[in-house]
Amino acid sequence: MTSFRAFRPDDLNHFSKCNLDPLTETYDLSFYLQYFAKWPTLFQVAEDSRGNIVGYIMGKTESSPDYFQYSEHYLPWHAHITALTVAPEARRLGIGKMLTEQLEAGAEAANAYFVDLFVRKSNEKAIKFYEGMGYSVYRVVKDYYGDNINDPTAHGEDAYDMRKPTKRDKALKHIRDDGRKHEVQPEDVF
Amino acid sequence: MTHPAIPPSPETVCLRPLCPRNLDEAWLGERWVDAAVFARQQQKSAKDKKDKNYYHVVELAAWAHAPDERGINGRIAAKAAVEDMAKQNTPIDDAACLDLYEFACSKVALDYSETIGLLRSRFVKAQPKLKASALRCFDACLWHLDWENAQQIAALLDKKFSEDRKFLFRNILTTYLAACTERCPDNKKQLFLSLAKAQADRAFDLHAKVNVDGQDLHPRAVTNETEHLMWCELRILCAKPEDNLKLFTSSKSGPLAFLEHGFDRSYHQTMHYLHKSGAWAELFEIGQTVAGRSVAIYQEEGKAYAEAVRAIHQNRKDGEDESTTEKEKERKRAEVIQKSRASLSTKDRRYEEVCCDYFLWKAMVVAAKHQSDTNQKLEETRQLAQTMLEAKQQAEGKVKSVFRKNFHLLTLEILFARASETDEELADGSEQTTRVERLEKYIDTYYKDRSCFDDIKPFFSSLSKDEAAIFLKSLGTSGDKNADNFKGLMILSMRLKLRFLQATSASSGEKCDYCSEICQDTNCTGCLKSIAKGALDNFSSGIKDADLLRELQDTQDDPLSDMTMIGSVCLLNLAGVGRGCWDQGASSPFYETDTQYFLQAVTWVELYVRMIPRNDPLRMLLVKLYLLMGCVSRAKILWDSFGVKNAIVNSLGSLFFDRLSTISPRDFVNSITPTDKILRVFSKAIRKDFPNSIRQSLQYDNYWSVAKITKSGEDLSRSCALVMAVVEGRRGLRLGSDKGGAVIDDEPLIRNHALEHQLIDSTDYSYLPDFGGPNSKPTKELLSYGPPPSHERSHLSILAERFLDFVSCAQPRDYKPPKKGLALQFNWDYAVTTCKQIEQGIGVVLPAASKDHLTGAERWYYSVVLKLAVLVRTILDNAITTRSTGQVQETVRSIIVGLLDTFETQTNDLVSVPNDAQAKIQTVYGAAPVHAMGMVRESTQAIKHTVRYVTAAVDRIKATDKTRGASEAAWLGPELKKMTTAASDAELKVKDLIKQLNSKARTGGWVDRLNEWTFGDRTAPADPEDKAFRRDFADQLSNTIPRTDREFWADSVATSWQELFEGWKKVKWE
């Protein structure tokens, strides 16, 4: 039995099913609290019948700072998926998709132009998952990740900046068909 | 529930922009003495009174941070100045000075609300127009969780800037939070709550009124969701239940109204309230409406989807898109769904979301159960859910597994909630009841899900005995005959888990539901053996299946892991681990344990964790098993792979670190203890992150978040894991010297902890397996050295640390107070009061804690500390501050006799661990009582420090009154000598034990020895059946585990024991 609801700080005491998985990073408490304090509607959890958190998504709404306004890399008002994780035992049930849809609903409610996220270029599973939900690669951020899990000798690993337009982006100005050909440097990314 | 106040981290203060450069540089460089001197110079040269005053406060703040005694004096001066201003109602006209005063007092214990908070609210009251300064003061009060003064400031801001709606809601919020604080008197509490509710009601009414009139919203009306949430919370807390029920079931302010606005959190809040209030009829009706509305939305979406799909097919027929492959069509269908879903309004999305939430359906089932026409209502719920699923299917092409699974669980809920017809069906000669059939179907569909067992557990438990038998038989057949080996094994592992549930569900003396044997204890031994055997059979054949092993490398669903888990848990139960040992003598978890079964469980788990390394519950089980058998270094390697850090240390840290200092001194030899990292997390979280996020919430107008963050911060401040980290760290430091670091009352995270503060254990045990029945011991208890962390144990440990601080505190040699006699009198008064407090504290908690919250070794240790506190208080009160009488001397002697008696029992019990009954396994027994050894060491330290303290006290009497001092020393000396001797004797005994254990751990032949202990025929049970089982099981397990693995394991265990005892050898006793 799985229920979906907004995150509460005491959920952190029930994160073991998700965060003991080596693929899920455990951050400082301030990181989670910041999202809860600022964007509570974009921090959703999936809870099992025993109160364990078996999945969660954290997101925020933002735009580039004003001084970036005339840059070609300026980001208008949008929602960003910071973290999405589902416990190993709860995978393949569609929980990740449900959580993402909830965040997208929050983005729509916040009148964002699009929802975006960064994913390792090598993480094919995740890329396929997001593509299945209507996301597409907008640009490639070179050496965005400090490490390269597939090639330890490499400087870092590229990230795909993936996006999905919302209703506000009627002209679909914020997505590209050939996003994989557009490369930017990490410093261009806000 | 009360919680200890933990002061927040001090906030940095910058000096004002126009201050001289030398002063600014000294301030920023934290050269406090220079800064103070420069500030004084500036003060002298300043002409303006306001400037003079500013630099005076800068000087005060700089001295307060200066090193050595100047700093101490500076802090005292700062505190006195602030307290004086608060008391004298001195006006302050510069907000920057308030920041400086706050900074000056950041290192002293101060009642913020009564001093700086009060000064801040007075400042705002005097100068309400200074908005920026007022906001700065408000922020400072938030940082200190001073809701009382924050409320005062918020009210003033709301009054002065009434056009700014955020001040209204800040006013409401702080009024509510001020009412919730412990310091708020009862009469004021009610007043504040009523005030907050009235203001929120007014704001809500304005919203409702304007909505009806269709005008623009009033600026002081509730508008967004967070404001609605606050209003709901206040209503729930302050209004009469009957009024709330009326309100929350109305069309304007109930869950349906909130959904219409797209406010899902307010919807949930009110639905939960109705659920809690038992408004079943209303809840059912709302559920029906929500579900009905969602069905309609899905049906609309479905029509659009069907239309679009038809168009795709049409295109193909017309030859417009000949090359369209199935994959392309699929992509187009997905696009259609995406478009269709993207066009949904927020409101419609919310309807869909809440309808997919299991809570709604479960609430409807519960509501149906409470109505007269239960079966009809249940059927209506089922039909509605069925329609919803079909509509969802039509709208989205396919339904996500999570909803399909929820739906299947719901149908099971409904089936089992209906009046049972089971018996009749069986009586008719039917092979299966509907309930059994549905459960089988559920397992057949969800056998891969790790939660499958937990899902069906409550349903299985409510089957009749006959139904359960049929079900298990059928599962056995289905598992054995399944063409898919993986699936077959998964089903068989499920069957074994369910059998384990049955085998551990009966009470002692009752018949086992499965085999009808009479259960000894709460387990059916016969069934446990048979389950372990079944698991091993399946495991043995499974690991020989190369295809299966290949398949398992990439999946989390693993029947062999399940077989290992269930088999090893059976062995642990057969071994009797954790059975009644905590409050017994030697406190060894192995005291009554069958070592062979235990070691078999360990080797089995170790084999599989090494075969398929991944972080899963099996690995966590192995961590706990190694800790239990004293292989701490081995456990540490496994534990580290989980990466427990940051936000999850509160819930998981205790799984590894609880009692660690008494088990493995090796981990504490460095000046940085393993618990330091945990403390850093707690310190930053409580002192900085929580106050900061309260501010962030308000910056973003998320009022609802503030109350949740506040509550969560309070809970963290009374966490047992926090106390555990402090106490373990101090005990660990004492292992390398006789000092436990800084005085506990100087530790800001713990110094305010008092008995009235209810401490809570938030440890998350869900990662450990738990298949047992209601009467069985949970795995978390089976696998621990003793009871889990608790309020009682935490307080006892703090009190004991306070006592140790008290008796080990030595006066500096250069301390020469001007009025010696008076200072001495103050000193004795303080000492007596402290001792009394500790004595009373332990005296209250220990009797309540003894049975369920402490190991035997801990109970003795705290008894020793209690008796020492009684002893010191009696001596101080009756022999130091006044001349002792013969009666007093007798009393003291009898206290010491009682104390030494307890201590002797503690020591003898430790060394009387059976070391020859089965001589071959003495190292295992030896490894086990290390915790008891650690507690004996703590007792010896406490006794030695007490003797030193009393001796020093007598010496001080001698210094002022030689004759009396000599006479007290004459009778007290021999008594103290007895204590010292007892401590030294115990020390020698423990040292000898360590030497023995260390030497045994270092002897060779461990591979053969462990092999013999684990798989050898070393038992001579009277029961021939048991003997046969043991022999067969040991043979089969040893054949399953390759020789190289067994040797590797034995080597690693021996090395780990050697490291453990090597660590113990390094413990300092002087």
mmCIF file of C-alpha atoms in Angstrom, chain B residues 733-966:
data_model
loop_
_atom_site.group_PDB
_atom_site.id
_atom_site.type_symbol
_atom_site.label_atom_id
_atom_site.label_comp_id
_atom_site.label_asym_id
_atom_site.label_seq_id
_atom_site.Cartn_x
_atom_site.Cartn_y
_atom_site.Cartn_z
ATOM 1 C CA LEU B 733 37.561 9.315 25.977
ATOM 2 C CA ARG B 734 37.745 7.961 29.518
ATOM 3 C CA LEU B 735 39.039 4.670 28.144
ATOM 4 C CA GLY B 736 42.230 6.419 27.146
ATOM 5 C CA SER B 737 42.476 8.545 30.299
ATOM 6 C CA ASP B 738 40.459 9.105 33.439
ATOM 7 C CA LYS B 739 38.777 12.225 32.074
ATOM 8 C CA GLY B 740 35.725 12.272 29.848
ATOM 9 C CA GLY B 741 36.514 15.548 28.099
ATOM 10 C CA ALA B 742 34.717 18.781 28.875
ATOM 11 C CA VAL B 743 32.247 18.999 31.739
ATOM 12 C CA ILE B 744 28.838 17.776 30.598
ATOM 13 C CA ASP B 745 27.235 20.985 31.810
ATOM 14 C CA ASP B 746 29.435 22.873 29.343
ATOM 15 C CA GLU B 747 28.045 20.846 26.453
ATOM 16 C CA PRO B 748 25.357 23.133 24.985
ATOM 17 C CA LEU B 749 23.519 20.210 23.420
ATOM 18 C CA ILE B 750 22.876 18.515 26.709
ATOM 19 C CA ARG B 751 23.449 20.879 29.597
ATOM 20 C CA ASN B 752 19.786 21.808 29.927
ATOM 21 C CA HIS B 753 18.474 18.237 29.858
ATOM 22 C CA ALA B 754 16.380 17.619 32.942
ATOM 23 C CA LEU B 755 14.182 14.756 34.080
ATOM 24 C CA GLU B 756 10.969 16.479 33.050
ATOM 25 C CA HIS B 757 12.163 16.416 29.463
ATOM 26 C CA GLN B 758 10.720 13.402 27.737
ATOM 27 C CA LEU B 759 13.506 11.957 25.595
ATOM 28 C CA ILE B 760 12.563 9.987 22.501
ATOM 29 C CA ASP B 761 14.140 7.170 20.550
ATOM 30 C CA SER B 762 13.688 7.795 16.838
ATOM 31 C CA THR B 763 15.758 4.820 15.722
ATOM 32 C CA ASP B 764 14.439 3.368 12.514
ATOM 33 C CA TYR B 765 14.536 -0.411 12.794
ATOM 34 C CA SER B 766 12.571 -1.016 9.625
ATOM 35 C CA TYR B 767 15.657 -2.046 7.712
ATOM 36 C CA LEU B 768 16.030 -5.136 9.874
ATOM 37 C CA PRO B 769 13.861 -8.107 8.968
ATOM 38 C CA ASP B 770 10.836 -8.813 11.074
ATOM 39 C CA PHE B 771 8.652 -11.754 10.126
ATOM 40 C CA GLY B 772 7.621 -12.798 13.601
ATOM 41 C CA GLY B 773 4.228 -13.092 15.198
ATOM 42 C CA PRO B 774 2.789 -10.773 17.838
ATOM 43 C CA ASN B 775 4.323 -12.687 20.745
ATOM 44 C CA SER B 776 7.792 -13.132 19.334
ATOM 45 C CA LYS B 777 10.764 -10.952 20.120
ATOM 46 C CA PRO B 778 11.384 -8.483 17.286
ATOM 47 C CA THR B 779 14.668 -8.917 15.429
ATOM 48 C CA LYS B 780 15.880 -5.525 16.699
ATOM 49 C CA GLU B 781 15.720 -6.922 20.229
ATOM 50 C CA LEU B 782 17.159 -10.311 19.324
ATOM 51 C CA LEU B 783 20.216 -8.671 17.845
ATOM 52 C CA SER B 784 21.134 -6.131 20.490
ATOM 53 C CA TYR B 785 23.351 -6.123 23.530
ATOM 54 C CA GLY B 786 20.421 -4.858 25.480
ATOM 55 C CA PRO B 787 17.224 -2.855 25.338
ATOM 56 C CA PRO B 788 17.040 -0.101 22.737
ATOM 57 C CA PRO B 789 17.747 3.524 23.706
ATOM 58 C CA SER B 790 15.076 4.986 25.935
ATOM 59 C CA HIS B 791 14.108 8.044 27.938
ATOM 60 C CA GLU B 792 15.076 6.249 31.144
ATOM 61 C CA ARG B 793 18.473 4.978 30.022
ATOM 62 C CA SER B 794 19.368 8.322 28.479
ATOM 63 C CA HIS B 795 18.589 10.235 31.650
ATOM 64 C CA LEU B 796 20.464 7.742 33.803
ATOM 65 C CA SER B 797 23.502 8.096 31.593
ATOM 66 C CA ILE B 798 23.397 11.911 31.821
ATOM 67 C CA LEU B 799 23.014 11.794 35.600
ATOM 68 C CA ALA B 800 25.924 9.380 35.925
ATOM 69 C CA GLU B 801 28.083 11.640 33.762
ATOM 70 C CA ARG B 802 27.127 14.614 35.924
ATOM 71 C CA PHE B 803 28.164 12.657 38.978
ATOM 72 C CA LEU B 804 31.500 11.733 37.428
ATOM 73 C CA ASP B 805 32.077 15.377 36.508
ATOM 74 C CA PHE B 806 31.212 16.374 40.049
ATOM 75 C CA VAL B 807 33.550 13.957 41.814
ATOM 76 C CA SER B 808 36.396 14.344 39.352
ATOM 77 C CA CYS B 809 36.370 18.127 39.418
ATOM 78 C CA ALA B 810 39.552 19.369 41.109
ATOM 79 C CA GLN B 811 39.962 22.929 42.278
ATOM 80 C CA PRO B 812 42.820 24.763 40.534
ATOM 81 C CA ARG B 813 45.888 25.051 42.749
ATOM 82 C CA ASP B 814 46.052 28.797 42.253
ATOM 83 C CA TYR B 815 42.456 29.293 43.380
ATOM 84 C CA LYS B 816 42.696 31.562 46.418
ATOM 85 C CA PRO B 817 39.384 33.210 47.160
ATOM 86 C CA PRO B 818 39.457 36.332 49.346
ATOM 87 C CA LYS B 819 36.917 35.058 51.871
ATOM 88 C CA LYS B 820 38.096 31.495 52.236
ATOM 89 C CA GLY B 821 35.562 30.356 54.810
ATOM 90 C CA LEU B 822 32.591 31.775 52.965
ATOM 91 C CA ALA B 823 33.787 30.354 49.636
ATOM 92 C CA LEU B 824 34.186 26.941 51.255
ATOM 93 C CA GLN B 825 30.692 27.111 52.691
ATOM 94 C CA PHE B 826 29.286 27.984 49.245
ATOM 95 C CA ASN B 827 31.262 25.146 47.802
ATOM 96 C CA TRP B 828 29.825 22.598 50.254
ATOM 97 C CA ASP B 829 26.291 23.909 49.729
ATOM 98 C CA TYR B 830 26.690 23.541 46.007
ATOM 99 C CA ALA B 831 28.177 20.069 46.405
ATOM 100 C CA VAL B 832 25.365 18.870 48.659
ATOM 101 C CA THR B 833 22.696 20.271 46.337
ATOM 102 C CA THR B 834 24.308 18.690 43.280
ATOM 103 C CA CYS B 835 24.638 15.331 44.980
ATOM 104 C CA LYS B 836 21.048 15.462 46.174
ATOM 105 C CA GLN B 837 19.808 16.228 42.674
ATOM 106 C CA ILE B 838 21.755 13.345 41.171
ATOM 107 C CA GLU B 839 20.696 11.003 43.938
ATOM 108 C CA GLN B 840 17.048 11.965 43.579
ATOM 109 C CA GLY B 841 17.219 11.723 39.791
ATOM 110 C CA ILE B 842 18.750 8.262 39.701
ATOM 111 C CA GLY B 843 16.550 7.201 42.596
ATOM 112 C CA VAL B 844 13.450 8.072 40.587
ATOM 113 C CA VAL B 845 14.512 6.685 37.213
ATOM 114 C CA LEU B 846 16.445 3.551 38.150
ATOM 115 C CA PRO B 847 13.595 1.505 39.657
ATOM 116 C CA ALA B 848 11.444 2.256 36.605
ATOM 117 C CA ALA B 849 14.254 1.530 34.181
ATOM 118 C CA SER B 850 15.720 -1.601 35.724
ATOM 119 C CA LYS B 851 13.615 -4.220 34.070
ATOM 120 C CA ASP B 852 12.956 -3.038 30.543
ATOM 121 C CA HIS B 853 15.535 -0.424 29.717
ATOM 122 C CA LEU B 854 18.893 -1.614 31.005
ATOM 123 C CA THR B 855 21.269 -4.500 30.694
ATOM 124 C CA GLY B 856 22.229 -6.178 33.958
ATOM 125 C CA ALA B 857 25.647 -4.522 33.773
ATOM 126 C CA GLU B 858 24.082 -1.111 33.316
ATOM 127 C CA ARG B 859 21.708 -1.666 36.191
ATOM 128 C CA TRP B 860 24.624 -2.446 38.510
ATOM 129 C CA TYR B 861 26.623 0.485 37.260
ATOM 130 C CA TYR B 862 23.811 2.947 37.904
ATOM 131 C CA SER B 863 23.163 1.339 41.286
ATOM 132 C CA VAL B 864 26.821 1.884 42.131
ATOM 133 C CA VAL B 865 26.617 5.537 41.030
ATOM 134 C CA LEU B 866 23.437 6.029 43.048
ATOM 135 C CA LYS B 867 25.075 4.611 46.159
ATOM 136 C CA LEU B 868 28.141 6.744 45.594
ATOM 137 C CA ALA B 869 25.941 9.850 45.332
ATOM 138 C CA VAL B 870 24.185 8.888 48.574
ATOM 139 C CA LEU B 871 27.558 8.323 50.198
ATOM 140 C CA VAL B 872 29.041 11.656 49.122
ATOM 141 C CA ARG B 873 25.910 13.567 50.097
ATOM 142 C CA THR B 874 25.806 11.882 53.521
ATOM 143 C CA ILE B 875 29.468 12.566 54.169
ATOM 144 C CA LEU B 876 29.269 16.184 53.012
ATOM 145 C CA ASP B 877 26.123 16.885 54.945
ATOM 146 C CA ASN B 878 27.073 15.106 58.162
ATOM 147 C CA ALA B 879 30.825 14.830 58.333
ATOM 148 C CA ILE B 880 32.285 17.687 56.340
ATOM 149 C CA THR B 881 30.016 20.649 56.976
ATOM 150 C CA THR B 882 29.532 19.542 60.549
ATOM 151 C CA ARG B 883 31.219 17.229 63.016
ATOM 152 C CA SER B 884 30.159 13.618 62.468
ATOM 153 C CA THR B 885 28.408 11.607 65.124
ATOM 154 C CA GLY B 886 28.762 7.916 65.816
ATOM 155 C CA GLN B 887 25.423 7.323 64.186
ATOM 156 C CA VAL B 888 26.539 9.108 61.025
ATOM 157 C CA GLN B 889 29.696 7.039 60.941
ATOM 158 C CA GLU B 890 27.610 3.885 61.176
ATOM 159 C CA THR B 891 25.340 5.095 58.403
ATOM 160 C CA VAL B 892 28.320 5.818 56.161
ATOM 161 C CA ARG B 893 29.810 2.414 56.915
ATOM 162 C CA SER B 894 26.555 0.685 56.027
ATOM 163 C CA ILE B 895 26.269 2.662 52.759
ATOM 164 C CA ILE B 896 29.782 1.567 51.838
ATOM 165 C CA VAL B 897 28.979 -2.045 52.682
ATOM 166 C CA GLY B 898 25.935 -1.907 50.398
ATOM 167 C CA LEU B 899 27.925 -0.195 47.681
ATOM 168 C CA LEU B 900 30.755 -2.710 47.780
ATOM 169 C CA ASP B 901 28.273 -5.535 47.847
ATOM 170 C CA THR B 902 26.686 -4.334 44.606
ATOM 171 C CA PHE B 903 30.055 -3.705 43.038
ATOM 172 C CA GLU B 904 31.342 -7.123 44.049
ATOM 173 C CA THR B 905 28.307 -8.793 42.499
ATOM 174 C CA GLN B 906 28.859 -6.821 39.309
ATOM 175 C CA THR B 907 32.507 -7.859 39.123
ATOM 176 C CA ASN B 908 32.063 -11.460 40.169
ATOM 177 C CA ASP B 909 29.247 -11.904 37.735
ATOM 178 C CA LEU B 910 31.449 -10.761 34.917
ATOM 179 C CA VAL B 911 34.307 -13.074 35.737
ATOM 180 C CA SER B 912 32.004 -15.966 36.454
ATOM 181 C CA VAL B 913 31.055 -16.222 32.796
ATOM 182 C CA PRO B 914 31.154 -19.951 32.118
ATOM 183 C CA ASN B 915 34.619 -20.560 30.854
ATOM 184 C CA ASP B 916 34.977 -24.204 31.236
ATOM 185 C CA ALA B 917 31.631 -25.834 30.840
ATOM 186 C CA GLN B 918 32.254 -26.047 27.176
ATOM 187 C CA ALA B 919 35.858 -24.974 27.181
ATOM 188 C CA LYS B 920 36.152 -24.975 23.442
ATOM 189 C CA ILE B 921 33.913 -21.997 23.001
ATOM 190 C CA GLN B 922 35.130 -19.779 25.778
ATOM 191 C CA THR B 923 36.389 -17.102 23.460
ATOM 192 C CA VAL B 924 32.914 -16.657 22.072
ATOM 193 C CA TYR B 925 31.609 -16.324 25.594
ATOM 194 C CA GLY B 926 34.545 -14.115 26.386
ATOM 195 C CA ALA B 927 33.857 -11.851 23.460
ATOM 196 C CA ALA B 928 30.297 -11.484 24.508
ATOM 197 C CA PRO B 929 30.621 -9.956 28.004
ATOM 198 C CA VAL B 930 32.806 -7.091 26.824
ATOM 199 C CA HIS B 931 29.917 -4.715 27.420
ATOM 200 C CA ALA B 932 29.752 -5.910 31.028
ATOM 201 C CA MET B 933 33.511 -5.446 31.233
ATOM 202 C CA GLY B 934 33.102 -1.863 30.042
ATOM 203 C CA MET B 935 30.502 -1.169 32.701
ATOM 204 C CA VAL B 936 32.734 -2.630 35.434
ATOM 205 C CA ARG B 937 35.449 -0.252 34.324
ATOM 206 C CA GLU B 938 33.008 2.642 34.568
ATOM 207 C CA SER B 939 32.132 1.565 38.111
ATOM 208 C CA THR B 940 35.777 1.349 39.165
ATOM 209 C CA GLN B 941 36.420 4.817 37.770
ATOM 210 C CA ALA B 942 33.410 6.214 39.612
ATOM 211 C CA ILE B 943 34.547 4.632 42.881
ATOM 212 C CA LYS B 944 38.115 5.884 42.515
ATOM 213 C CA HIS B 945 37.038 9.432 41.713
ATOM 214 C CA THR B 946 34.639 9.418 44.646
ATOM 215 C CA VAL B 947 37.384 8.306 47.016
ATOM 216 C CA ARG B 948 39.627 11.087 45.720
ATOM 217 C CA TYR B 949 36.851 13.646 46.078
ATOM 218 C CA VAL B 950 36.034 12.684 49.678
ATOM 219 C CA THR B 951 39.726 12.562 50.584
ATOM 220 C CA ALA B 952 40.191 16.056 49.149
ATOM 221 C CA ALA B 953 37.158 17.272 51.101
ATOM 222 C CA VAL B 954 38.604 15.921 54.333
ATOM 223 C CA ASP B 955 41.934 17.562 53.496
ATOM 224 C CA ARG B 956 40.180 20.888 53.136
ATOM 225 C CA ILE B 957 38.655 20.447 56.571
ATOM 226 C CA LYS B 958 42.109 19.708 57.867
ATOM 227 C CA ALA B 959 43.340 22.971 56.353
ATOM 228 C CA THR B 960 40.795 25.013 58.308
ATOM 229 C CA ASP B 961 40.330 22.831 61.408
ATOM 230 C CA LYS B 962 43.205 20.453 61.878
ATOM 231 C CA THR B 963 41.766 18.565 64.860
ATOM 232 C CA ARG B 964 38.360 17.958 63.361
ATOM 233 C CA GLY B 965 39.899 17.094 60.011
ATOM 234 C CA ALA B 966 42.146 14.531 61.636
#
